[in-house]
């Protein structure tokens, strides 16, 4: 394997939604084996389509949740009742399908395909297909108890709530399969490094490998929890489970998984969005630094979710709080870098003024607007995240409607809307099919953004009044909610559910119509939209900047990330293990 960055004119001037570059840009090295390329594209397509099927089911349940917080209870409707046994089953399906299944399948396809094409590498396609089939088998196993109300455990599946063993086994297989993708991508990159000594890893591959490494460290917590505790417990091999130990292992993964969801969007924001706008990536060295900080600092932060929990020292809670605040550093670097890329593009289009340049951006291009609106949402979500991480403010908003409001402008918009936008060029690239209507797609992504903003406003507002999260507030007999001055946020939340339902129907109309249409051209005519870099990392380490050389040894940084996590969690888990409190399981719903 002897691939290296190639600077050459694009093979065609432009493709729908992807303008021609203003200068020389990197292109994916050609893969001449047509059968191999077709298989690679097909397995990626399977991942992506499976992801969107899960999202489709999940978002169809979403309006029920929004209407619940709008004071309208549809769960007692006979038609809904025949499908969903309770509000909590609907909430569990909504959370698991949208937050876990959609993201994992999309990311596994997206971040397998990108580095392979970026390096022009040849991977073992039988193993790639095996991983997809295994992940899908795990999903189907977990789906059976979910759909039959035997795993109504909400998104966090906190013990002592107990589900069917099949759910835990299926979930373990699904998550474990993603680690096989980690192995395949990291091994491919390592082989490239050995074949190209002294070369700088291309940016897209660097970001992909760093993200997979971060996920491998972050996922250890939930793997230990599910395999070591929940599966044996659900099979009756243990007489009980320690809820606090289980919860701590969950948050080892549970917070860091947010970065596993958003970093694949960052790859597009840094590497591809400037091209969609007609601009350039500002700095590849800074981009690499951002991903290294996420690799090192994303995982040892989860205990800020446990400020109210006993038997965890305040010292560790404070350390995790400050480490969480440090995550703001790479987030702010990203905000400034990507905004600079957009300004560069807009001024190249004739934009003027302090803010007037924003009007020159291609807001009618759904691929672009979906991802930039996702970024705007993430800025608001990041600000709310600092509130959540603060030991002073967290008790005010924790376990209130504020939290799902925050979750929907981070994962529900920053990640999901980015993936929705990416799919609009990725599917034509994979299949040779065309986007049927840019106008309808634009309407879908704009209404999604508006709906999510309205939803977040309503839920944050209700949360500040103490309205509980994960509660069927529309069916409560208590007067506590009716006595609160929450008429406006309640109405906003209900309205948002309708807006989001319309948005989802528009988007899936475009998506399914595209998928079911005929192939009309070679998918390679829709290129991977690499952007030109104002400050590139260079090709040779010997002449690269100190920052590029410092960020290149990803394997060593991976080991350091694991050591940091063990240092931050080891003493906490040791104390919990020495004071085990086993309790029997509950089935509440």
Coordinates of C-alpha atoms in Angstrom, one line a residue, residues 106-465:
X106 CA -24.3 5.3 10.4
X107 CA -20.9 5.9 12.1
X108 CA -19.7 2.3 11.4
X109 CA -20.4 2.7 7.7
X110 CA -19.2 6.3 7.4
X111 CA -16.0 5.8 9.3
X112 CA -15.2 2.5 7.7
X113 CA -15.7 3.9 4.2
X114 CA -13.9 7.3 4.6
X115 CA -10.5 6.1 5.7
X116 CA -10.5 3.2 3.3
X117 CA -11.1 5.6 0.4
X118 CA -8.8 8.3 1.9
X119 CA -5.9 5.9 1.8
X120 CA -7.0 3.9 -1.3
X121 CA -6.5 0.9 0.9
X122 CA -7.7 -2.7 0.4
X123 CA -9.4 -4.3 3.4
X124 CA -10.8 -7.8 3.9
X125 CA -14.4 -7.4 2.6
X126 CA -15.5 -10.7 4.1
X127 CA -14.6 -9.4 7.5
X128 CA -16.4 -6.1 6.8
X129 CA -19.5 -7.9 5.8
X130 CA -19.3 -10.3 8.8
X131 CA -19.1 -7.3 11.1
X132 CA -22.2 -5.7 9.5
X133 CA -24.1 -9.0 9.7
X134 CA -23.1 -9.5 13.4
X135 CA -24.1 -6.0 14.3
X136 CA -27.4 -6.4 12.6
X137 CA -28.0 -9.8 14.4
X138 CA -27.3 -8.1 17.7
X139 CA -29.8 -5.4 16.8
X140 CA -32.5 -7.9 16.0
X141 CA -31.9 -9.9 19.1
X142 CA -32.2 -6.8 21.3
X143 CA -35.2 -5.6 19.3
X144 CA -37.4 -8.7 20.2
X145 CA -37.6 -7.9 24.0
X146 CA -37.8 -4.2 23.2
X147 CA -40.8 -4.6 20.9
X148 CA -42.5 -7.1 23.3
X149 CA -42.2 -4.8 26.4
X150 CA -39.6 -7.1 28.1
X151 CA -36.8 -4.5 28.0
X152 CA -38.6 -1.2 28.9
X153 CA -35.5 0.2 30.6
X154 CA -35.3 3.6 29.0
X155 CA -32.1 4.7 27.3
X156 CA -29.8 4.3 30.3
X157 CA -31.2 0.8 31.4
X158 CA -30.2 1.6 35.0
X159 CA -30.4 -1.4 37.3
X160 CA -32.2 -2.6 39.4
X161 CA -34.6 -2.2 36.5
X162 CA -34.2 -5.6 34.8
X163 CA -34.8 -6.6 31.2
X164 CA -34.8 -9.8 29.3
X165 CA -31.3 -11.4 28.9
X166 CA -31.8 -11.4 25.2
X167 CA -31.8 -7.6 25.2
X168 CA -28.5 -7.4 27.1
X169 CA -26.9 -10.1 24.9
X170 CA -28.1 -8.4 21.7
X171 CA -26.9 -5.0 22.8
X172 CA -23.5 -6.5 23.8
X173 CA -23.1 -8.0 20.3
X174 CA -24.1 -4.8 18.6
X175 CA -21.7 -2.7 20.6
X176 CA -19.0 -5.3 20.4
X177 CA -19.3 -5.4 16.6
X178 CA -18.3 -1.7 16.5
X179 CA -15.0 -2.7 18.2
X180 CA -14.4 -5.0 15.2
X181 CA -14.7 -2.0 12.9
X182 CA -12.2 -0.2 15.2
X183 CA -9.7 -3.1 14.8
X184 CA -10.1 -3.2 11.0
X185 CA -9.6 0.6 10.6
X186 CA -6.7 0.9 13.0
X187 CA -5.0 -2.1 11.4
X188 CA -5.5 -0.7 8.0
X189 CA -4.0 2.7 9.1
X190 CA -1.1 0.9 10.8
X191 CA -0.3 -1.0 7.6
X192 CA -0.3 2.3 5.7
X193 CA 2.1 3.8 8.2
X194 CA 4.5 0.9 7.8
X195 CA 4.3 1.2 4.0
X196 CA 4.7 4.9 4.1
X197 CA 7.4 5.7 6.7
X198 CA 7.9 9.4 7.4
X199 CA 4.5 10.3 5.8
X200 CA 1.9 12.4 7.6
X201 CA -1.4 10.7 8.0
X202 CA -4.0 12.3 5.7
X203 CA -6.5 14.4 7.6
X204 CA -9.7 12.4 7.1
X205 CA -8.0 9.2 8.1
X206 CA -6.4 10.9 11.1
X207 CA -9.7 12.1 12.3
X208 CA -11.4 8.7 11.7
X209 CA -8.7 6.7 13.5
X210 CA -8.5 9.1 16.4
X211 CA -12.3 8.8 16.8
X212 CA -12.3 5.1 16.7
X213 CA -9.5 5.0 19.3
X214 CA -11.5 7.2 21.5
X215 CA -14.5 5.0 21.2
X216 CA -12.5 1.8 22.0
X217 CA -11.5 3.4 25.3
X218 CA -14.9 4.9 26.0
X219 CA -16.9 1.7 25.3
X220 CA -15.0 -0.4 27.9
X221 CA -17.2 0.8 30.7
X222 CA -20.5 -0.3 29.1
X223 CA -18.9 -3.5 27.9
X224 CA -17.7 -4.4 31.4
X225 CA -21.1 -3.5 32.8
X226 CA -23.2 -5.5 30.3
X227 CA -20.9 -8.5 29.9
X228 CA -19.6 -8.7 33.5
X229 CA -22.8 -7.8 35.4
X230 CA -26.1 -7.5 33.5
X231 CA -26.0 -10.6 31.3
X232 CA -25.1 -13.0 34.2
X233 CA -27.6 -11.2 36.5
X234 CA -30.4 -11.4 33.9
X235 CA -29.6 -15.1 33.4
X236 CA -29.9 -15.7 37.2
X237 CA -26.2 -16.4 37.8
X238 CA -26.0 -13.5 40.3
X239 CA -28.4 -13.0 43.2
X240 CA -28.4 -9.3 42.6
X241 CA -26.7 -6.2 41.1
X242 CA -25.1 -3.1 42.6
X243 CA -26.9 -0.2 41.0
X244 CA -24.2 2.4 41.8
X245 CA -21.4 0.3 40.4
X246 CA -23.5 -0.3 37.3
X247 CA -24.4 3.3 36.9
X248 CA -20.7 4.4 37.3
X249 CA -19.7 2.0 34.5
X250 CA -22.5 3.2 32.4
X251 CA -21.4 6.8 32.6
X252 CA -17.8 5.8 31.8
X253 CA -19.3 5.3 28.4
X254 CA -22.5 7.2 28.7
X255 CA -21.0 10.7 28.5
X256 CA -18.1 10.0 26.1
X257 CA -20.5 8.4 23.7
X258 CA -21.7 11.9 23.0
X259 CA -18.3 12.6 21.4
X260 CA -18.4 9.3 19.5
X261 CA -21.7 10.6 18.0
X262 CA -20.5 14.1 17.3
X263 CA -16.9 13.6 16.1
X264 CA -18.0 11.9 12.9
X265 CA -20.0 15.0 12.2
X266 CA -16.8 17.1 13.0
X267 CA -15.0 15.1 10.2
X268 CA -17.5 16.5 7.7
X269 CA -17.5 20.0 9.3
X270 CA -13.8 20.3 9.0
X271 CA -13.0 18.4 5.8
X272 CA -16.1 18.7 3.6
X273 CA -18.3 21.6 4.6
X274 CA -15.9 24.2 3.3
X275 CA -16.0 22.6 -0.1
X276 CA -19.8 22.7 -0.1
X277 CA -19.6 26.4 0.6
X278 CA -16.9 27.0 -1.9
X279 CA -14.2 27.7 0.7
X280 CA -11.2 26.1 2.4
X281 CA -10.4 24.3 5.6
X282 CA -8.5 26.8 7.8
X283 CA -5.8 24.7 9.5
X284 CA -5.1 21.0 9.3
X285 CA -2.7 21.1 12.3
X286 CA -5.3 22.7 14.5
X287 CA -7.9 20.1 13.4
X288 CA -5.5 17.3 14.4
X289 CA -5.0 18.9 17.8
X290 CA -8.7 19.1 18.3
X291 CA -9.1 15.3 17.7
X292 CA -6.1 14.5 20.0
X293 CA -7.7 16.5 22.8
X294 CA -10.9 14.6 22.3
X295 CA -9.0 11.3 22.3
X296 CA -7.4 12.1 25.6
X297 CA -10.1 14.0 27.4
X298 CA -13.5 12.7 26.3
X299 CA -13.8 9.7 28.6
X300 CA -12.6 10.5 32.1
X301 CA -15.5 12.9 32.7
X302 CA -18.6 10.8 33.3
X303 CA -18.8 11.2 37.1
X304 CA -20.2 14.7 36.6
X305 CA -23.5 12.8 36.0
X306 CA -23.3 11.5 39.6
X307 CA -23.0 14.5 41.8
X308 CA -25.9 13.3 44.0
X309 CA -24.7 9.7 44.3
X310 CA -23.2 8.5 47.6
X311 CA -20.0 6.5 48.1
X312 CA -18.1 8.6 45.4
X313 CA -15.7 11.1 46.9
X314 CA -16.3 14.8 46.2
X315 CA -12.7 15.0 45.1
X316 CA -13.3 12.7 42.2
X317 CA -16.5 14.5 41.3
X318 CA -14.7 17.8 41.3
X319 CA -11.8 16.4 39.1
X320 CA -14.3 15.0 36.6
X321 CA -16.1 18.4 36.6
X322 CA -13.0 20.3 35.6
X323 CA -12.1 17.7 33.0
X324 CA -15.5 18.2 31.5
X325 CA -15.0 21.9 31.4
X326 CA -11.8 21.2 29.4
X327 CA -13.9 19.7 26.6
X328 CA -14.9 23.2 25.9
X329 CA -11.4 23.9 24.5
X330 CA -11.6 21.7 21.4
X331 CA -15.2 22.7 21.0
X332 CA -14.3 26.3 20.9
X333 CA -11.4 25.6 18.5
X334 CA -13.8 23.9 16.2
X335 CA -16.3 26.8 16.4
X336 CA -13.7 29.4 15.5
X337 CA -12.0 27.2 12.8
X338 CA -15.2 26.2 11.0
X339 CA -16.7 29.7 11.2
X340 CA -13.5 31.0 9.6
X341 CA -13.9 28.4 6.8
X342 CA -17.4 29.6 6.2
X343 CA -16.3 33.3 6.2
X344 CA -13.5 32.4 3.8
X345 CA -16.1 30.8 1.5
X346 CA -18.6 33.6 1.8
X347 CA -16.1 36.4 1.1
X348 CA -14.9 34.5 -1.9
X349 CA -18.6 34.7 -3.1
X350 CA -18.6 38.5 -2.6
X351 CA -19.7 38.6 1.0
X352 CA -19.0 41.8 2.9
X353 CA -19.5 43.4 6.3
X354 CA -19.1 42.1 9.9
X355 CA -22.0 39.7 9.5
X356 CA -23.3 40.4 6.0
X357 CA -21.1 37.7 4.6
X358 CA -23.3 35.0 6.1
X359 CA -26.0 35.9 3.5
X360 CA -23.7 34.7 0.7
X361 CA -23.5 31.2 2.1
X362 CA -25.5 28.5 0.1
X363 CA -28.4 28.2 2.5
X364 CA -30.6 26.6 -0.2
X365 CA -28.2 23.6 -0.5
X366 CA -29.6 21.1 2.0
X367 CA -26.3 19.3 2.3
X368 CA -24.7 22.5 3.5
X369 CA -27.5 24.0 5.5
X370 CA -28.3 20.8 7.4
X371 CA -24.7 20.7 8.8
X372 CA -24.3 24.4 9.5
X373 CA -27.7 24.5 11.3
X374 CA -26.4 21.5 13.2
X375 CA -23.3 23.5 14.2
X376 CA -25.5 26.4 15.4
X377 CA -27.5 24.0 17.5
X378 CA -24.3 22.5 18.9
X379 CA -23.1 25.9 20.1
X380 CA -26.3 26.2 22.1
X381 CA -26.0 22.7 23.3
X382 CA -22.5 23.2 24.4
X383 CA -23.4 26.2 26.5
X384 CA -26.1 24.1 28.2
X385 CA -23.6 21.3 28.7
X386 CA -21.4 23.6 30.8
X387 CA -24.5 24.2 33.0
X388 CA -25.1 20.4 33.3
X389 CA -21.4 19.8 34.2
X390 CA -21.3 22.4 36.9
X391 CA -21.7 21.0 40.5
X392 CA -23.5 24.2 41.4
X393 CA -26.1 24.3 38.6
X394 CA -26.5 20.6 37.9
X395 CA -28.8 19.9 40.9
X396 CA -31.2 22.6 39.6
X397 CA -31.6 21.0 36.2
X398 CA -30.7 17.3 36.7
X399 CA -33.5 14.9 36.0
X400 CA -35.8 17.7 34.8
X401 CA -37.1 18.3 31.3
X402 CA -34.0 20.5 30.7
X403 CA -32.0 17.3 30.1
X404 CA -33.9 16.0 27.1
X405 CA -34.1 19.5 25.8
X406 CA -30.3 19.6 25.9
X407 CA -30.0 16.1 24.4
X408 CA -32.1 17.1 21.4
X409 CA -30.0 20.0 20.4
X410 CA -26.8 18.0 20.8
X411 CA -27.5 14.5 19.5
X412 CA -30.9 15.1 18.1
X413 CA -29.7 18.1 16.0
X414 CA -25.9 18.4 15.9
X415 CA -25.4 14.8 15.1
X416 CA -28.6 13.7 13.5
X417 CA -29.1 16.7 11.3
X418 CA -25.4 16.5 10.2
X419 CA -25.9 12.8 9.2
X420 CA -29.1 13.7 7.4
X421 CA -27.2 16.3 5.4
X422 CA -24.2 14.0 4.7
X423 CA -26.5 11.3 3.4
X424 CA -27.8 13.6 0.7
X425 CA -24.4 13.4 -1.1
X426 CA -23.1 10.1 0.3
X427 CA -26.0 8.0 -1.0
X428 CA -25.6 9.4 -4.6
X429 CA -21.9 8.7 -4.3
X430 CA -22.5 5.1 -3.1
X431 CA -25.3 4.2 -5.5
X432 CA -25.1 6.5 -8.6
X433 CA -28.7 7.6 -7.8
X434 CA -29.7 11.3 -7.7
X435 CA -31.2 13.4 -5.0
X436 CA -34.8 13.8 -6.3
X437 CA -35.5 17.3 -4.9
X438 CA -33.1 19.7 -3.3
X439 CA -36.0 22.0 -2.5
X440 CA -37.9 19.4 -0.5
X441 CA -34.7 18.3 1.2
X442 CA -34.0 21.9 2.2
X443 CA -37.6 22.3 3.6
X444 CA -37.0 19.1 5.6
X445 CA -33.7 20.2 7.2
X446 CA -34.9 23.8 8.0
X447 CA -38.1 22.5 9.6
X448 CA -36.1 20.0 11.6
X449 CA -33.9 22.8 12.9
X450 CA -36.8 25.0 13.7
X451 CA -38.7 22.1 15.4
X452 CA -35.8 21.2 17.5
X453 CA -35.2 24.8 18.6
X454 CA -38.8 25.1 19.6
X455 CA -38.7 21.8 21.4
X456 CA -35.5 22.7 23.2
X457 CA -36.9 26.1 24.3
X458 CA -40.0 24.5 25.6
X459 CA -38.2 21.7 27.5
X460 CA -35.4 23.9 28.9
X461 CA -38.1 26.3 30.1
X462 CA -40.1 23.5 31.7
X463 CA -37.0 22.1 33.3
X464 CA -36.2 25.4 35.0
X465 CA -39.6 25.0 36.8

